[in-house]
PDB file of C-alpha atoms in Angstrom:
ATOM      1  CA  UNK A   5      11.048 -32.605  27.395  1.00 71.00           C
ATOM      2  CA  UNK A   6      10.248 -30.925  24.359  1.00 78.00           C
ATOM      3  CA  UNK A   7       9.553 -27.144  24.371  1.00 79.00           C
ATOM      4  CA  UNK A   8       8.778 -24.802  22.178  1.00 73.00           C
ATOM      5  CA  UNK A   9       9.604 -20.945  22.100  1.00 71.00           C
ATOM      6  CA  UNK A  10       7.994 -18.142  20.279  1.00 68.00           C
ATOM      7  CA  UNK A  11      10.234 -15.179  19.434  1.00 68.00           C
ATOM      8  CA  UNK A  12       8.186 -12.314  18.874  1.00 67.00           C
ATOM      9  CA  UNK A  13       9.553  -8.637  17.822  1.00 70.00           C
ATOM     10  CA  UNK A  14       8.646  -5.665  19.940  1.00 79.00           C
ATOM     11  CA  UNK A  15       6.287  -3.216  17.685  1.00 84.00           C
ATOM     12  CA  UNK A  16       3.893  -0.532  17.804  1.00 85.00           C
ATOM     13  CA  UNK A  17       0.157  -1.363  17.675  1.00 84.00           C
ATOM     14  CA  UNK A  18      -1.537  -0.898  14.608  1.00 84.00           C
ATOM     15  CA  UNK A  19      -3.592   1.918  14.489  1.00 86.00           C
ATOM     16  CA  UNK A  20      -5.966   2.013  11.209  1.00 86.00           C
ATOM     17  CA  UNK A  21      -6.817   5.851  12.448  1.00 87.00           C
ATOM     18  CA  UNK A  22      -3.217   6.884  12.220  1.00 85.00           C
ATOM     19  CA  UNK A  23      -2.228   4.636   9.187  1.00 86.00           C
ATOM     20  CA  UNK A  24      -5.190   6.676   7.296  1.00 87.00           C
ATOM     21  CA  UNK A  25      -3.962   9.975   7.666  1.00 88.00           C
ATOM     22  CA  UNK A  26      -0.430   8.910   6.845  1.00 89.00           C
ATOM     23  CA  UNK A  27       0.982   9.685   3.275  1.00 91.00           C
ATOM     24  CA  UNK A  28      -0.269   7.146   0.557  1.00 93.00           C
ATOM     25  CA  UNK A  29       3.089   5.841  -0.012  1.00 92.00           C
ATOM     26  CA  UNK A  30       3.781   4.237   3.190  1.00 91.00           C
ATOM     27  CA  UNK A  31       0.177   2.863   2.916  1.00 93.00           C
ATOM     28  CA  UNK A  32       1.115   1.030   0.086  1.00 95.00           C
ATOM     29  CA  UNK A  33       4.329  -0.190   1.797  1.00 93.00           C
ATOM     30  CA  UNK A  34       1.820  -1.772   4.772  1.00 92.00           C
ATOM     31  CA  UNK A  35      -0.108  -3.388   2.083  1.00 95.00           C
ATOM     32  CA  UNK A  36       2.955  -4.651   0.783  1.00 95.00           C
ATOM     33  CA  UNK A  37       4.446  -6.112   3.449  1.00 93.00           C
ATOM     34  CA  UNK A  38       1.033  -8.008   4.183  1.00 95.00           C
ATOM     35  CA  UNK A  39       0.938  -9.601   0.901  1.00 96.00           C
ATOM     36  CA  UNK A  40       4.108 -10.822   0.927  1.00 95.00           C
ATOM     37  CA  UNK A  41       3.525 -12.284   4.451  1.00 93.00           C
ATOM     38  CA  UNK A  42       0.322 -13.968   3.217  1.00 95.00           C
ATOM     39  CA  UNK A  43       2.876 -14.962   0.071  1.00 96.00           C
ATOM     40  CA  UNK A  44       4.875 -16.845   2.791  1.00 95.00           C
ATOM     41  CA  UNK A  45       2.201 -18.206   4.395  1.00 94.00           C
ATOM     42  CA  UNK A  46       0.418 -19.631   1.432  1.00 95.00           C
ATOM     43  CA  UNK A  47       4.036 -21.393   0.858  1.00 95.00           C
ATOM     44  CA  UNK A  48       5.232 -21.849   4.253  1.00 93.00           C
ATOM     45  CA  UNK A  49       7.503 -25.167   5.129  1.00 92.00           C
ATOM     46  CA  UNK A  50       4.610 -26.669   6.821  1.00 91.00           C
ATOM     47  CA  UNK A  51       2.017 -26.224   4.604  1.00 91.00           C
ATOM     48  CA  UNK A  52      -0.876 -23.570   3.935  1.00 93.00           C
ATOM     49  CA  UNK A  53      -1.130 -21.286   7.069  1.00 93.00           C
ATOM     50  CA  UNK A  54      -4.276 -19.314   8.138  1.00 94.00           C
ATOM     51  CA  UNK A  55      -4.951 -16.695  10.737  1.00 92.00           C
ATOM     52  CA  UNK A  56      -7.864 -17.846  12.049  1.00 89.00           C
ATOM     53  CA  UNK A  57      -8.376 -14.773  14.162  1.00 88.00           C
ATOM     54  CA  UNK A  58      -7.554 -12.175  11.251  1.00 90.00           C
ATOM     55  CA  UNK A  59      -7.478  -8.693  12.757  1.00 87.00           C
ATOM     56  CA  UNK A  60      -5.621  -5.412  12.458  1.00 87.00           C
ATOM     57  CA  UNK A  61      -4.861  -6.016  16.214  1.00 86.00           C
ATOM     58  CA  UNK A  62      -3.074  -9.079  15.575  1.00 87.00           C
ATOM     59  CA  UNK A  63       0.141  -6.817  13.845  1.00 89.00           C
ATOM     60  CA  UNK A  64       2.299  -4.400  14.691  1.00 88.00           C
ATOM     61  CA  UNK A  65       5.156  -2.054  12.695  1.00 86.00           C
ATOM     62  CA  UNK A  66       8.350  -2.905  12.836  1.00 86.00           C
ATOM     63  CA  UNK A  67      10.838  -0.050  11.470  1.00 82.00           C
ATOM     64  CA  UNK A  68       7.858   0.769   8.903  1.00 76.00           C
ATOM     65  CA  UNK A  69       7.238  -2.723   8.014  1.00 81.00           C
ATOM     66  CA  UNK A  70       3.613  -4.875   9.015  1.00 85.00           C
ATOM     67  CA  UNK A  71       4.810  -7.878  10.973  1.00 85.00           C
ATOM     68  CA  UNK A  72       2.129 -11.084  13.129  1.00 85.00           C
ATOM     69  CA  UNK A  73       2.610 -10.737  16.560  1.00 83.00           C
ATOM     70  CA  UNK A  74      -0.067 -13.134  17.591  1.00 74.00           C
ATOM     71  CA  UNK A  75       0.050 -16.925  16.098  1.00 76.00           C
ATOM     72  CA  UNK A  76      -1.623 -18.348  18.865  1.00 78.00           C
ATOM     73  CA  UNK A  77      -4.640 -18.888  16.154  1.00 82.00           C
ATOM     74  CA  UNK A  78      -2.579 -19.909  13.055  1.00 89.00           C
ATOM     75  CA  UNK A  79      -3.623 -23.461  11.775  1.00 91.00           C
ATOM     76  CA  UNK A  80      -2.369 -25.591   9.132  1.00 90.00           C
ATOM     77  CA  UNK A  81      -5.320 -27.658   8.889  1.00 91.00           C
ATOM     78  CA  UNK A  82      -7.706 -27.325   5.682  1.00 88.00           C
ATOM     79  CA  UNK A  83     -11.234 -27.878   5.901  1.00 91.00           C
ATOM     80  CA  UNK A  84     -12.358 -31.726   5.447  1.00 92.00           C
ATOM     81  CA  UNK A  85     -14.862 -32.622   2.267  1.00 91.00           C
ATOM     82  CA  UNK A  86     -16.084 -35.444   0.138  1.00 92.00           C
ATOM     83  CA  UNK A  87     -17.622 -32.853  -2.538  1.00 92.00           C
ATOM     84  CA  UNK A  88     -17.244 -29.502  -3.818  1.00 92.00           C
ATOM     85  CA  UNK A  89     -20.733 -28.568  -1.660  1.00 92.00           C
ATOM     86  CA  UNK A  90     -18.638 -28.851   1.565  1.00 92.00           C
ATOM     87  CA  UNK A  91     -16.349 -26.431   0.298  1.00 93.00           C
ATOM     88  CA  UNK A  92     -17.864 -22.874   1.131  1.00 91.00           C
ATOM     89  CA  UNK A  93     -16.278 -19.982   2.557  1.00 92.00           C
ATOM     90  CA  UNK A  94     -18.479 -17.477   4.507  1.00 92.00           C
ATOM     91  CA  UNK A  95     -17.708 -14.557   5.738  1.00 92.00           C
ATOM     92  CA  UNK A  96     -20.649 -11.584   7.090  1.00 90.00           C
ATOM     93  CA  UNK A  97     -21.004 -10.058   3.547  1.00 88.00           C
ATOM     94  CA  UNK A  98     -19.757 -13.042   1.261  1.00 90.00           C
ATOM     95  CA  UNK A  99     -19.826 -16.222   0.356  1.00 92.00           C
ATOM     96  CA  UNK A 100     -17.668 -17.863  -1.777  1.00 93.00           C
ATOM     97  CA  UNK A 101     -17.860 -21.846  -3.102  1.00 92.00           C
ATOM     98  CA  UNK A 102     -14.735 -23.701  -3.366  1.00 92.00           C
ATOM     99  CA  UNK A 103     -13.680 -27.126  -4.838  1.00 92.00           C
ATOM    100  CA  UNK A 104     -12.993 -29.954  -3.066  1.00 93.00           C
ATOM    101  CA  UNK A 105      -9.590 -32.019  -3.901  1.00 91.00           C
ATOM    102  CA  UNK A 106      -9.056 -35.459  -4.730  1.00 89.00           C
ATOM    103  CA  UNK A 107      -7.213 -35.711  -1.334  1.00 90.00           C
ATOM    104  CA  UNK A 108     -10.645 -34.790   0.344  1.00 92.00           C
ATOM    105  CA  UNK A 109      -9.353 -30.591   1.467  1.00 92.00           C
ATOM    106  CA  UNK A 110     -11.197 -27.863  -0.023  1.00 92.00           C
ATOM    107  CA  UNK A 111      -8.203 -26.335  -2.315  1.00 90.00           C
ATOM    108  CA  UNK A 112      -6.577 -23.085  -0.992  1.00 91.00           C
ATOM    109  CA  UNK A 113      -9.237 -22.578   1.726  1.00 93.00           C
ATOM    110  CA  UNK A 114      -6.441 -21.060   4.056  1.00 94.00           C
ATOM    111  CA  UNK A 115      -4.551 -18.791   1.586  1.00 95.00           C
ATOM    112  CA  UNK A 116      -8.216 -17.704  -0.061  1.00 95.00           C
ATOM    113  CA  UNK A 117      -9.337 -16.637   3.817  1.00 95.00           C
ATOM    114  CA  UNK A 118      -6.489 -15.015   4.866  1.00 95.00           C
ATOM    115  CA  UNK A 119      -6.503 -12.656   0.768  1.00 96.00           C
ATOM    116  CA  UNK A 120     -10.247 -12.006   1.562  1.00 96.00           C
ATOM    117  CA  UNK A 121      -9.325 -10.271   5.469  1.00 95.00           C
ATOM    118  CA  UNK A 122      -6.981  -8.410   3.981  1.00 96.00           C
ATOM    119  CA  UNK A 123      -8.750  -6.504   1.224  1.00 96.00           C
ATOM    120  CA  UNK A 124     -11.720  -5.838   4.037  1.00 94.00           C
ATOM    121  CA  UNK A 125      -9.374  -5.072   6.667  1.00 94.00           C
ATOM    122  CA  UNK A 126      -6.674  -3.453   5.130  1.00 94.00           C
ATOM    123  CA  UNK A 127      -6.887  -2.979   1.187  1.00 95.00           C
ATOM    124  CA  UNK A 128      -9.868  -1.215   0.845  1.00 94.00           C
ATOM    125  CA  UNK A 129      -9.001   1.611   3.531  1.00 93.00           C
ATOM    126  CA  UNK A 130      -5.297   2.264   2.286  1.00 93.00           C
ATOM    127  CA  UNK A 131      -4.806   1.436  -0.853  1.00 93.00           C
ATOM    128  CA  UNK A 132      -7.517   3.773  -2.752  1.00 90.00           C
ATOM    129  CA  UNK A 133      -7.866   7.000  -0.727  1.00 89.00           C
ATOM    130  CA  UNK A 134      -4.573   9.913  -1.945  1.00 89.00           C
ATOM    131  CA  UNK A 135      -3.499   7.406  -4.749  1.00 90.00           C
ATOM    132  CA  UNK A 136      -1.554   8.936  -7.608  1.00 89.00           C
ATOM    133  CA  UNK A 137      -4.458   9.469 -10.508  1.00 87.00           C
ATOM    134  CA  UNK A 138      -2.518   7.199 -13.076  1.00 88.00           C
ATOM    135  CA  UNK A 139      -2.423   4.627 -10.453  1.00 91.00           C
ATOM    136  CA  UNK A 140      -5.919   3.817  -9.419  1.00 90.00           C
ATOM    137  CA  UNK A 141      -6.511   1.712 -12.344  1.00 89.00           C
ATOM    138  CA  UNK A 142      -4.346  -0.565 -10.825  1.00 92.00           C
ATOM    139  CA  UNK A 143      -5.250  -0.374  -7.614  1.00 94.00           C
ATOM    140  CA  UNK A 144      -9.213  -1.205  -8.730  1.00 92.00           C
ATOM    141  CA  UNK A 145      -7.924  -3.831 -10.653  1.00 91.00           C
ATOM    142  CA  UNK A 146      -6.318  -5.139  -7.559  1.00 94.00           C
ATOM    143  CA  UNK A 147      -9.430  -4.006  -5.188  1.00 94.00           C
ATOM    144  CA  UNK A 148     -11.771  -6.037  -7.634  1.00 92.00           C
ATOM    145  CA  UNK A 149      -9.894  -9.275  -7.897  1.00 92.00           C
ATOM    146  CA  UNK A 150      -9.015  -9.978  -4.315  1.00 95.00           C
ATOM    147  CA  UNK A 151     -12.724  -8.480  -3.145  1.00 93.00           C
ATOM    148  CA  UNK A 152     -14.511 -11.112  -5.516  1.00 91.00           C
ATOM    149  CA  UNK A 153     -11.401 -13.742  -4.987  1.00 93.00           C
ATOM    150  CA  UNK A 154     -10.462 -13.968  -8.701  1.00 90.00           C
ATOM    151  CA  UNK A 155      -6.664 -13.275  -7.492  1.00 92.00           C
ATOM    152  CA  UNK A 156      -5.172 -16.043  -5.878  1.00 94.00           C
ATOM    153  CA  UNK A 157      -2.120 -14.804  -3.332  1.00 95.00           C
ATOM    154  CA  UNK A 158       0.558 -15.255  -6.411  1.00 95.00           C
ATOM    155  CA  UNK A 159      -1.265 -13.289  -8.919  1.00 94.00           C
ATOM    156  CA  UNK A 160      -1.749 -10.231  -6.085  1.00 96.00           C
ATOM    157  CA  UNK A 161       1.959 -10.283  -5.239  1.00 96.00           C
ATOM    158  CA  UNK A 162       2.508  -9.580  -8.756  1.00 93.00           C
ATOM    159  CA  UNK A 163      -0.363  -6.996  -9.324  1.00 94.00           C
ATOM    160  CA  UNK A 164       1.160  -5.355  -6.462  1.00 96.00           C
ATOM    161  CA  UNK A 165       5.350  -5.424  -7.323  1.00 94.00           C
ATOM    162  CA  UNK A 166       4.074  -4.382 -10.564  1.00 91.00           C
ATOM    163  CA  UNK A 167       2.231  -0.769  -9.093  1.00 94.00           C
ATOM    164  CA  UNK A 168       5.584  -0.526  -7.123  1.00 94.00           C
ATOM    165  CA  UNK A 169       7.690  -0.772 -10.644  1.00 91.00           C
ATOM    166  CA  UNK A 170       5.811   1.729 -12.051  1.00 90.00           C
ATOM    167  CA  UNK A 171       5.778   4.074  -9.185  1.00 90.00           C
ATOM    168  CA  UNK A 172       9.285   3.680  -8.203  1.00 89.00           C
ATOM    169  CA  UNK A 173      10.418   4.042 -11.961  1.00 84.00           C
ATOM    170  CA  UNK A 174       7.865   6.914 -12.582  1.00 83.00           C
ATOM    171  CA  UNK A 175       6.835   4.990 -15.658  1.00 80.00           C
ATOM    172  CA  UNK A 176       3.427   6.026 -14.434  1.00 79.00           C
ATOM    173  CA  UNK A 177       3.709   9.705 -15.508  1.00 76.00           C
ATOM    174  CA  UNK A 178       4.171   8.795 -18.983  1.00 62.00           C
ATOM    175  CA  UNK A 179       0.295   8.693 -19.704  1.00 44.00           C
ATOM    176  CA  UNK A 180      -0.531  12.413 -18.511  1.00 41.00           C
ATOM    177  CA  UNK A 181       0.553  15.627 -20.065  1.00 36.00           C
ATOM    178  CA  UNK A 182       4.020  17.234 -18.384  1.00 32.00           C
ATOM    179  CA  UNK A 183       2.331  19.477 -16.429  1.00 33.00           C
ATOM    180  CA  UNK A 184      -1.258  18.084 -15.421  1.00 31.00           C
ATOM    181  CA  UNK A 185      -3.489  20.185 -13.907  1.00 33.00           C
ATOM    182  CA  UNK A 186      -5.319  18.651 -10.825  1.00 41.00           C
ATOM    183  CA  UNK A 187      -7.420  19.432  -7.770  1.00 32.00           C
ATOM    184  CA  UNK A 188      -4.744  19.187  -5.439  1.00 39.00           C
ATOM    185  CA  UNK A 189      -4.873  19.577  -1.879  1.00 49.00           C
ATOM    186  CA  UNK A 190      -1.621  19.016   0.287  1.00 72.00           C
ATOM    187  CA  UNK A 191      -2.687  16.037   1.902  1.00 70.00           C
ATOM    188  CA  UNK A 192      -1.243  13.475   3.484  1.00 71.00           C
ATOM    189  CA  UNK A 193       1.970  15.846   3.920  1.00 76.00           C
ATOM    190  CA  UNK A 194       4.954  13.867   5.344  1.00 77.00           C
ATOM    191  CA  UNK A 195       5.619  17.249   7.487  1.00 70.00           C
ATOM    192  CA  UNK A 196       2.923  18.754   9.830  1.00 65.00           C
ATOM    193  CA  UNK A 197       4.848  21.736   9.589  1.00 67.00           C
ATOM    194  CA  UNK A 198       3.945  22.931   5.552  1.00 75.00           C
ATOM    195  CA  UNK A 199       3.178  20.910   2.069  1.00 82.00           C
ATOM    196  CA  UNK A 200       5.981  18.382   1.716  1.00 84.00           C
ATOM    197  CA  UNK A 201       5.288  15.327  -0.985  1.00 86.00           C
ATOM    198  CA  UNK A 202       7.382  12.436  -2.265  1.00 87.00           C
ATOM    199  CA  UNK A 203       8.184  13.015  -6.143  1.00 89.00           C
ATOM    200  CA  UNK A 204       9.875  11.583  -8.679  1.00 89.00           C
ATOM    201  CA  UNK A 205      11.329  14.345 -10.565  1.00 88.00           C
ATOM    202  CA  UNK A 206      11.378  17.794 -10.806  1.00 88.00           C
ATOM    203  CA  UNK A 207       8.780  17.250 -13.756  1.00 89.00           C
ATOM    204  CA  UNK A 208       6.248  16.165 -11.802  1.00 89.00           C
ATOM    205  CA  UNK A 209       6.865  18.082  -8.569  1.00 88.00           C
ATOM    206  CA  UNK A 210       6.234  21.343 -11.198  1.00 89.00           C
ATOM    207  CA  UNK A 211       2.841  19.601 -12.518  1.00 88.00           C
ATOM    208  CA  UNK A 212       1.970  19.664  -8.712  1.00 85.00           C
ATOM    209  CA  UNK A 213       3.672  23.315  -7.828  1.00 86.00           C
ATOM    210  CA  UNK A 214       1.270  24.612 -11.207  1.00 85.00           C
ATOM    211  CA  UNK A 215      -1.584  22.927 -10.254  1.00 82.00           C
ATOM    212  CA  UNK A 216      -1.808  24.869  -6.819  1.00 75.00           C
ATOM    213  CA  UNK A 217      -2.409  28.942  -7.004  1.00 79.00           C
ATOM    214  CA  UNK A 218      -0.715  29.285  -3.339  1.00 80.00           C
ATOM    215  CA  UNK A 219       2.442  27.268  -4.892  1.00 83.00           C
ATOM    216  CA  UNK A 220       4.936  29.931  -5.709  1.00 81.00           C
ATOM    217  CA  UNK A 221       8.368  27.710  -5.495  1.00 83.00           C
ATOM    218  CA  UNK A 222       9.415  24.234  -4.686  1.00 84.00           C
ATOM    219  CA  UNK A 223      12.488  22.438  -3.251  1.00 84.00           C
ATOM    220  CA  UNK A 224      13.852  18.921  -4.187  1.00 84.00           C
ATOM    221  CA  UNK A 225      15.433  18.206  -1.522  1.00 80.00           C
ATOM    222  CA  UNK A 226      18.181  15.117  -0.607  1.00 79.00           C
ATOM    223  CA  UNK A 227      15.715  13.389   1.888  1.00 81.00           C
ATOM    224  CA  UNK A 228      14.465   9.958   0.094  1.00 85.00           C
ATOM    225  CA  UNK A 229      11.398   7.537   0.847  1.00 85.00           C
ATOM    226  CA  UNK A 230      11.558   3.651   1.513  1.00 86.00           C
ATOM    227  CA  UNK A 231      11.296   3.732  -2.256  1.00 85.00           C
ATOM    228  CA  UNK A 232      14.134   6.191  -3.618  1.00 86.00           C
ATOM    229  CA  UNK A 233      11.572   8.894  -4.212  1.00 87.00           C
ATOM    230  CA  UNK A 234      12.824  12.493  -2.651  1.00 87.00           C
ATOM    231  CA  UNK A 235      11.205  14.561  -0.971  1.00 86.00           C
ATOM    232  CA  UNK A 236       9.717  18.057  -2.537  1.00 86.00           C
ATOM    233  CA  UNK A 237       9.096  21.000  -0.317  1.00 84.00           C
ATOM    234  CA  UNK A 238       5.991  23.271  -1.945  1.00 84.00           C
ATOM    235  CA  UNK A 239       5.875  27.151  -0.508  1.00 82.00           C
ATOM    236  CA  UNK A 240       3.603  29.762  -0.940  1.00 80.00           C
ATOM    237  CA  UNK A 241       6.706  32.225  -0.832  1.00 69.00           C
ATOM    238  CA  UNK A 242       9.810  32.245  -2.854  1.00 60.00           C
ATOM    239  CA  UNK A 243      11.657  34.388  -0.350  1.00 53.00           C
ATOM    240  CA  UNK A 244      11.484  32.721   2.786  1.00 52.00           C
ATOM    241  CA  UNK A 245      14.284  30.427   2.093  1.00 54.00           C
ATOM    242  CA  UNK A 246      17.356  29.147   3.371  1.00 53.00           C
ATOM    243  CA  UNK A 247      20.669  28.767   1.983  1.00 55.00           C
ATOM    244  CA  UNK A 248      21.757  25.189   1.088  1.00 55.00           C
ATOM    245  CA  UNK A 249      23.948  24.370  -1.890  1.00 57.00           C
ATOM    246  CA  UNK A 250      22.981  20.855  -2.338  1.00 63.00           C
ATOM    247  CA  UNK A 251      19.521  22.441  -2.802  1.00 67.00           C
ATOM    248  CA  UNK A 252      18.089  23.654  -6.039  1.00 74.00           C
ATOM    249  CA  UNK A 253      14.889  26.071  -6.200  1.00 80.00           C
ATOM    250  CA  UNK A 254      12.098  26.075  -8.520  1.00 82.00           C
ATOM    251  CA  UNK A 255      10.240  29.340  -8.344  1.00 83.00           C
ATOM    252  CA  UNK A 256       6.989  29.517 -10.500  1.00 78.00           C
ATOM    253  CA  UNK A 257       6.940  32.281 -13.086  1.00 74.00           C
ATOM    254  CA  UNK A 258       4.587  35.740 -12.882  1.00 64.00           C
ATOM    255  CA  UNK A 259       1.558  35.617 -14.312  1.00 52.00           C
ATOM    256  CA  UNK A 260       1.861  38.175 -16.743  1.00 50.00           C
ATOM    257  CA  UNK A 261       4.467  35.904 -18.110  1.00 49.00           C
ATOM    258  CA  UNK A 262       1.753  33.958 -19.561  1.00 49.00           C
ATOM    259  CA  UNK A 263       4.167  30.672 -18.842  1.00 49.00           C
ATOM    260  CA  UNK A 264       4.371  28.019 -16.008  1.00 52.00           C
ATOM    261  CA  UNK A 265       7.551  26.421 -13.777  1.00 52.00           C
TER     262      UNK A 265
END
């Protein structure tokens, strides 16, 4: 006999609740691990795969990362046609014509379905919302082409490794002033406890620290992010503080100063 057995890696359910009130950052990481599983199933040994049953239910997190847990309803077969008019892909809000092949399969049917569920599942509820301002260009751009299809799954793993270059690099800063004003609110926090946001320099935790009146000093501490970044801890008091020497403080000049961190 012949048998076949799935091993599947104990996760924790998916909550889209929880996910959106977690810090942008580890949004994006979700969204990137989802592309490049869709990557992998566009190219997978046996051909195209789709998840026929497409569903936020149908992953779980695995040590931060978005893994399938359920391939009870992946498929390998491509839709039949004799003509590009039996090529269409429907979904509730969208249609979208395809061509058909000259081996009779409407071309990237499975890889186009499975890009399309995952901007309206999962792109268009975590990628946007807490972005860093220089980075929502990209992100539209990204939002646009896989929402209207003009993105195949290649072209979004690149749009997306090339957000996480200039995030990770902090190449991103280079288009705003040193110390940008903006409406900040501290929000998503990665502590519950006070106002503690991944940075990538002292630069541009200070454009954040000036931007905020209850800001009076800031911490860059040694903790790091699945991407390098550290960790900056904001206070509204400059004396409540605690010894460390691996720690330097920024505390934000008086007002009558007439000059910023």
């Amino acid at each position: 006999e012949v048998r076949v057995t799935a091993m599947l890696e104990l996760g924790s359910p998916l909550e889209m609740i929880q996910l959106l009130q977690t810090p942008w950052e580890e949004r994006f990481k979700i969204c990137l691990s989802l592309v490049k599983l869709l990557f992998y199933l566009a190219h997978s040994p046996l051909g195209s795969i789709v998840l026929l049953d497409f569903q936020p239910r149908q992953f779980v997190m695995v040590d931060g990362n978005l893994k399938v847990t359920d391939m009870d309803d992946a498929s390998t077969e491509e839709l039949s046609c004799k003509e590009d008019n039996d090529c269409t892909l429907d979904f509730p809000t969208k249609s979208f014509p395809l061509k058909c092949s000259t081996v009779g399969k409407c071309e990237g049917i499975n890889e186009k379905k499975n890009l399309f569920n995952a901007y309206r599942y999962f792109f268009t509820y975590l990628l946007p919302h807490s972005a860093p301002p220089p980075l929502q260009p990209f992100l539209s751009d990204i939002l646009n082409a896989t929402g209207d299809l003009r993105y195949g799954i290649n072209e979004t793993l690149k749009a997306f490794e090339k957000v996480l270059h200039l995030y990770k690099s902090g190449l991103y800063l280079r288009k705003r002033p040193l110390l940008l004003k903006e409406d900040y609110k501290c929000w998503p926090s990665y502590s519950h406890l006070g106002c503690l946001l991944s940075v990538h320099s002292a630069e541009e935790a200070a454009a954040i620290c000036n931007s905020q009146s209850q800001c009076q000093s800031f911490i860059v501490t040694q903790q790091r992010t699945w991407t390098g970044r550290p960790l900056a801890s904001f206070q509204s008091s400059p004396t409540d503080l605690i010894p460390d020497v691996n720690a330097v403080v920024y505390i934000k000049r008086s007002a009558s100063s007439g000059e910023r961190l």
